[in-house]
XYZ file of C-alpha atoms in Angstrom:
334
model
C 106.226 40.625 29.916
C 105.358 37.791 27.322
C 103.485 35.188 28.990
C 105.303 32.684 26.311
C 109.015 33.531 26.406
C 109.994 31.595 30.014
C 110.089 28.210 27.255
C 109.851 27.057 23.611
C 106.506 26.950 21.932
C 105.437 25.399 19.488
C 104.324 27.446 16.823
C 102.657 25.855 13.357
C 102.332 29.916 11.531
C 106.223 29.775 10.945
C 105.613 26.988 8.000
C 102.846 28.922 6.788
C 104.377 32.602 6.484
C 106.277 31.759 3.297
C 105.387 30.640 -0.196
C 107.374 28.552 -1.106
C 107.400 26.804 2.232
C 104.095 25.839 2.105
C 104.020 25.045 -1.870
C 106.674 22.426 -0.730
C 105.355 20.962 1.877
C 101.748 20.263 0.234
C 101.513 16.616 0.564
C 98.303 16.109 -1.101
C 97.978 17.004 -4.541
C 96.158 16.774 -7.201
C 96.591 16.126 -11.210
C 95.084 15.838 -14.667
C 96.160 12.391 -14.386
C 94.089 11.532 -11.708
C 90.437 13.103 -13.461
C 88.526 10.207 -15.072
C 87.078 12.617 -17.544
C 82.899 11.863 -17.667
C 80.877 11.988 -21.318
C 77.498 11.516 -22.911
C 77.250 10.574 -26.279
C 74.167 10.558 -28.205
C 73.340 10.354 -31.417
C 73.495 12.215 -34.407
C 76.129 14.246 -36.239
C 77.239 18.132 -35.279
C 75.303 16.944 -32.003
C 76.002 19.537 -28.480
C 73.170 19.678 -26.040
C 73.502 21.523 -23.507
C 72.463 19.655 -20.376
C 70.024 21.816 -18.775
C 70.514 20.749 -14.539
C 74.692 20.760 -15.731
C 75.886 23.893 -16.818
C 78.812 23.628 -19.126
C 77.989 19.502 -19.444
C 76.929 18.472 -23.283
C 74.973 15.903 -24.693
C 77.569 15.175 -27.506
C 77.814 12.767 -30.925
C 80.077 10.861 -31.738
C 81.783 13.201 -34.282
C 81.857 16.519 -31.418
C 82.443 13.763 -28.573
C 86.144 13.055 -30.718
C 86.976 16.499 -31.031
C 86.000 16.560 -27.380
C 88.096 13.908 -25.717
C 91.158 14.832 -28.390
C 91.530 18.178 -26.394
C 91.559 16.932 -23.162
C 94.290 14.353 -24.220
C 96.270 17.035 -26.305
C 95.764 18.578 -22.205
C 97.219 15.686 -20.357
C 93.956 14.087 -18.924
C 94.206 9.849 -19.722
C 90.725 8.206 -19.309
C 87.333 8.874 -20.335
C 83.955 7.259 -18.691
C 81.214 6.896 -21.616
C 77.669 7.244 -20.894
C 75.143 6.447 -23.923
C 72.244 8.030 -24.452
C 69.300 7.329 -26.637
C 65.634 8.397 -28.115
C 63.210 7.672 -25.806
C 61.509 5.500 -29.031
C 64.850 3.513 -29.531
C 64.213 1.913 -25.501
C 62.486 -1.299 -24.522
C 61.278 -2.793 -21.117
C 64.807 -5.166 -21.115
C 67.150 -2.590 -22.921
C 67.422 -3.652 -26.192
C 69.551 -1.450 -27.024
C 72.231 -1.437 -24.547
C 73.530 -4.895 -26.164
C 73.554 -4.285 -29.399
C 77.076 -3.780 -31.013
C 76.638 -0.963 -33.049
C 74.708 1.153 -30.736
C 76.091 4.857 -29.878
C 78.948 3.795 -27.269
C 80.472 1.050 -29.666
C 81.093 3.457 -32.049
C 82.242 6.395 -29.669
C 84.974 3.237 -28.638
C 85.021 2.630 -32.683
C 85.914 6.439 -33.361
C 88.420 6.822 -30.837
C 90.554 4.054 -31.799
C 90.636 4.725 -35.325
C 91.012 8.490 -34.589
C 94.433 7.242 -32.815
C 93.169 9.521 -29.553
C 95.821 8.260 -26.332
C 93.231 7.907 -24.004
C 92.170 5.063 -22.255
C 88.757 4.219 -22.457
C 85.966 3.369 -19.742
C 82.323 2.431 -20.088
C 80.012 2.794 -17.471
C 78.021 -0.570 -17.652
C 74.179 0.172 -17.453
C 70.893 -0.491 -18.500
C 69.055 1.897 -17.139
C 69.625 4.938 -20.443
C 68.512 1.908 -22.422
C 65.095 0.746 -21.182
C 61.847 2.767 -20.778
C 61.102 2.198 -17.000
C 64.495 3.758 -16.339
C 65.614 0.344 -14.278
C 68.941 -1.249 -14.235
C 67.882 -4.048 -15.648
C 64.485 -6.025 -16.734
C 61.814 -6.454 -13.736
C 59.746 -9.515 -12.346
C 56.050 -9.368 -12.139
C 56.781 -7.033 -8.736
C 58.869 -4.519 -10.781
C 62.152 -6.056 -8.917
C 64.959 -5.758 -11.078
C 65.910 -9.592 -12.498
C 69.563 -9.749 -11.080
C 70.767 -12.978 -12.535
C 69.105 -11.918 -16.031
C 70.367 -8.670 -15.544
C 73.784 -10.312 -15.208
C 73.820 -12.196 -18.255
C 72.929 -8.960 -20.397
C 75.562 -6.994 -18.999
C 78.084 -9.710 -19.742
C 76.852 -9.617 -23.360
C 76.962 -5.654 -22.936
C 80.787 -6.011 -21.835
C 82.427 -7.971 -24.752
C 80.858 -5.273 -27.079
C 82.826 -2.511 -25.230
C 85.465 -4.556 -25.234
C 85.499 -5.686 -28.662
C 84.975 -2.148 -29.650
C 87.878 -0.351 -27.350
C 87.301 -0.327 -24.113
C 90.227 -1.298 -22.114
C 88.328 -0.706 -18.546
C 84.951 -1.587 -17.601
C 82.813 -0.484 -15.250
C 79.222 -1.850 -13.847
C 77.335 0.714 -11.898
C 73.790 -1.064 -11.586
C 74.451 -3.233 -8.003
C 73.794 -6.029 -8.752
C 74.993 -9.532 -7.067
C 76.940 -11.227 -8.340
C 78.340 -8.866 -11.105
C 81.951 -8.441 -10.968
C 82.429 -12.674 -11.373
C 80.361 -13.017 -13.709
C 82.096 -10.244 -16.527
C 85.292 -11.853 -15.696
C 84.097 -15.552 -16.731
C 82.349 -13.670 -19.588
C 84.834 -11.463 -20.641
C 88.208 -13.949 -19.858
C 85.794 -16.426 -22.016
C 85.809 -14.637 -25.306
C 89.587 -13.570 -24.839
C 89.480 -10.064 -23.337
C 91.449 -11.414 -19.847
C 93.556 -7.549 -20.520
C 89.975 -5.750 -19.956
C 90.443 -4.120 -16.795
C 87.215 -4.121 -14.320
C 86.378 -1.021 -12.008
C 82.984 -2.014 -9.886
C 81.103 0.807 -8.406
C 81.262 -1.628 -5.649
C 80.001 1.300 -3.166
C 77.315 3.073 -5.044
C 74.058 4.716 -2.872
C 71.427 5.660 -3.874
C 71.565 8.914 -3.663
C 69.860 12.427 -3.956
C 73.523 13.896 -5.054
C 72.435 12.173 -9.126
C 69.561 14.048 -9.971
C 70.956 16.477 -12.742
C 73.077 12.780 -14.041
C 69.368 11.418 -14.836
C 68.608 14.200 -16.544
C 71.642 14.201 -18.282
C 71.116 10.478 -19.626
C 67.417 11.016 -19.193
C 67.390 7.514 -16.601
C 64.742 8.682 -14.173
C 62.848 5.947 -13.382
C 59.285 5.616 -14.448
C 58.401 3.749 -11.899
C 59.567 3.623 -8.411
C 62.847 4.005 -6.916
C 66.804 2.706 -6.491
C 66.702 1.483 -3.063
C 65.820 -1.804 -3.285
C 70.053 -2.547 -5.506
C 72.009 0.588 -4.463
C 73.109 0.910 -1.075
C 71.207 2.999 1.928
C 73.073 5.963 2.917
C 72.227 5.723 6.136
C 73.743 2.145 6.774
C 77.062 1.528 8.803
C 79.862 1.865 6.850
C 80.805 -2.144 7.441
C 78.013 -2.268 4.319
C 80.139 -0.690 2.199
C 83.690 -2.849 3.223
C 81.491 -5.676 2.879
C 80.168 -4.945 -0.942
C 84.365 -3.383 -2.011
C 85.512 -6.657 -0.213
C 83.183 -8.950 -2.389
C 84.025 -7.658 -5.463
C 87.512 -7.469 -5.312
C 87.459 -10.978 -4.369
C 85.385 -11.878 -7.119
C 88.425 -9.999 -9.159
C 87.460 -5.917 -9.396
C 90.728 -4.346 -10.712
C 89.443 -0.578 -9.163
C 87.153 -0.285 -6.877
C 84.594 3.023 -6.509
C 82.760 5.198 -3.946
C 80.108 6.681 -5.058
C 79.091 9.850 -4.741
C 82.178 10.785 -3.346
C 81.968 14.591 -0.533
C 79.097 13.762 1.409
C 81.139 10.118 2.013
C 84.380 11.046 2.218
C 84.159 9.406 5.891
C 83.075 6.011 3.016
C 86.076 6.458 1.128
C 88.836 7.081 3.951
C 87.284 3.016 5.292
C 87.559 1.509 1.972
C 91.162 2.715 1.116
C 92.191 1.614 4.294
C 91.193 -2.283 3.617
C 91.582 -2.394 0.031
C 94.196 -3.411 -1.553
C 93.138 -1.879 -5.368
C 92.747 1.781 -5.921
C 89.952 4.024 -5.407
C 88.412 5.611 -7.139
C 86.166 8.764 -6.676
C 83.010 9.770 -8.690
C 82.346 13.466 -7.469
C 78.662 13.161 -9.014
C 76.247 15.817 -10.857
C 74.522 17.183 -8.082
C 78.450 17.923 -6.289
C 78.470 19.413 -9.835
C 75.731 21.191 -10.153
C 75.547 22.751 -6.629
C 78.786 23.960 -6.590
C 77.896 26.027 -10.885
C 74.767 27.036 -8.999
C 76.547 28.767 -6.739
C 79.602 29.719 -8.378
C 76.988 31.825 -10.876
C 75.661 33.541 -8.323
C 78.693 34.845 -6.983
C 78.655 33.058 -3.673
C 81.656 31.123 -3.907
C 84.598 31.487 -5.547
C 83.861 28.253 -8.076
C 87.837 27.764 -8.189
C 88.464 27.621 -5.122
C 85.599 25.760 -3.782
C 86.632 23.268 -6.728
C 90.215 22.758 -5.628
C 89.151 22.379 -2.090
C 87.045 19.192 -2.919
C 89.247 17.553 -5.372
C 91.740 17.537 -2.618
C 89.800 16.171 -0.115
C 88.919 13.224 -1.921
C 92.570 12.200 -2.687
C 92.825 12.763 1.532
C 90.740 10.800 2.789
C 92.252 8.334 -0.418
C 91.078 8.101 -3.616
C 93.421 7.700 -5.827
C 91.558 8.606 -8.747
C 88.509 11.234 -9.740
C 85.722 10.762 -11.695
C 84.758 15.120 -12.686
C 82.887 16.661 -15.167
C 85.647 19.896 -14.924
C 88.196 18.261 -17.108
C 88.315 21.749 -19.020
C 88.045 24.231 -15.916
C 90.712 21.681 -14.374
C 92.666 22.350 -17.785
C 93.151 25.551 -15.636
C 93.822 24.346 -12.633
C 95.230 20.677 -12.433
C 99.902 20.893 -13.532
C 100.082 18.076 -15.893
C 102.899 16.495 -13.175
C 103.783 17.251 -9.218
């Protein structure tokens, strides 16, 4: 006799038996329009240089980058975030190239406008790709980043980006007071409509290694633990950082990295009224790629599980290096 025959029983498996029901009841969806496409732009013509630690990701010259972005736009992706990569001999202690209105980032932005590529341009705003020491601003005699001097440089950099065509500025250096300084600086320069995406919750993470290879931004002195957040700190610090940036005028806030910080994404989402962006960082990409290339995992399924987990945790948008693959995996719309 079936021990369950004497009364009703809940059977959750009933709603898993039919493929149509499974699809209809899926409540966490990732669309192409949820993905922000990162791109590394460098000087030269016809350059498409693969990043050794990120197979399938390339440093591109402006002409190649425009072709890449035009293809992503045609496929339904709506935004990109650009990182500048310059020659080491062009770097100096104060990151002068970052504030050059003719630098490679500004050149790409202008080219995107001329080509009428229908994607929203977001620029990573930082000095680390441009300083000879690899830190996020000029250093004092104790080899510490000078916070307020860095803010002045970031404002100039942001205004140049806005003038060249950026619609969203994303400061990543974790300097105190950045958002307030940028909001004032952009407004005073006539760019009140340019949005700010704050890297509000950015940890001093080991997951950034491949990015520093791609952007040639490995610190030559010390590390970034005195301005990026400690992974072992309580989530309350994340909530404080996010709240400060929103109070200062951030239109969106970011949690970085994503997969190891899903609890932080959830906590920030519950407390914040502005959109939350998750960054699937270079180390997450590299781990998936390495395991997939060794045949240890199903790349497509692991990638989708990762993205769904970020959305389920509360991310509105996700930065991911997998745009080309996601053209095959993600629908245009729900």
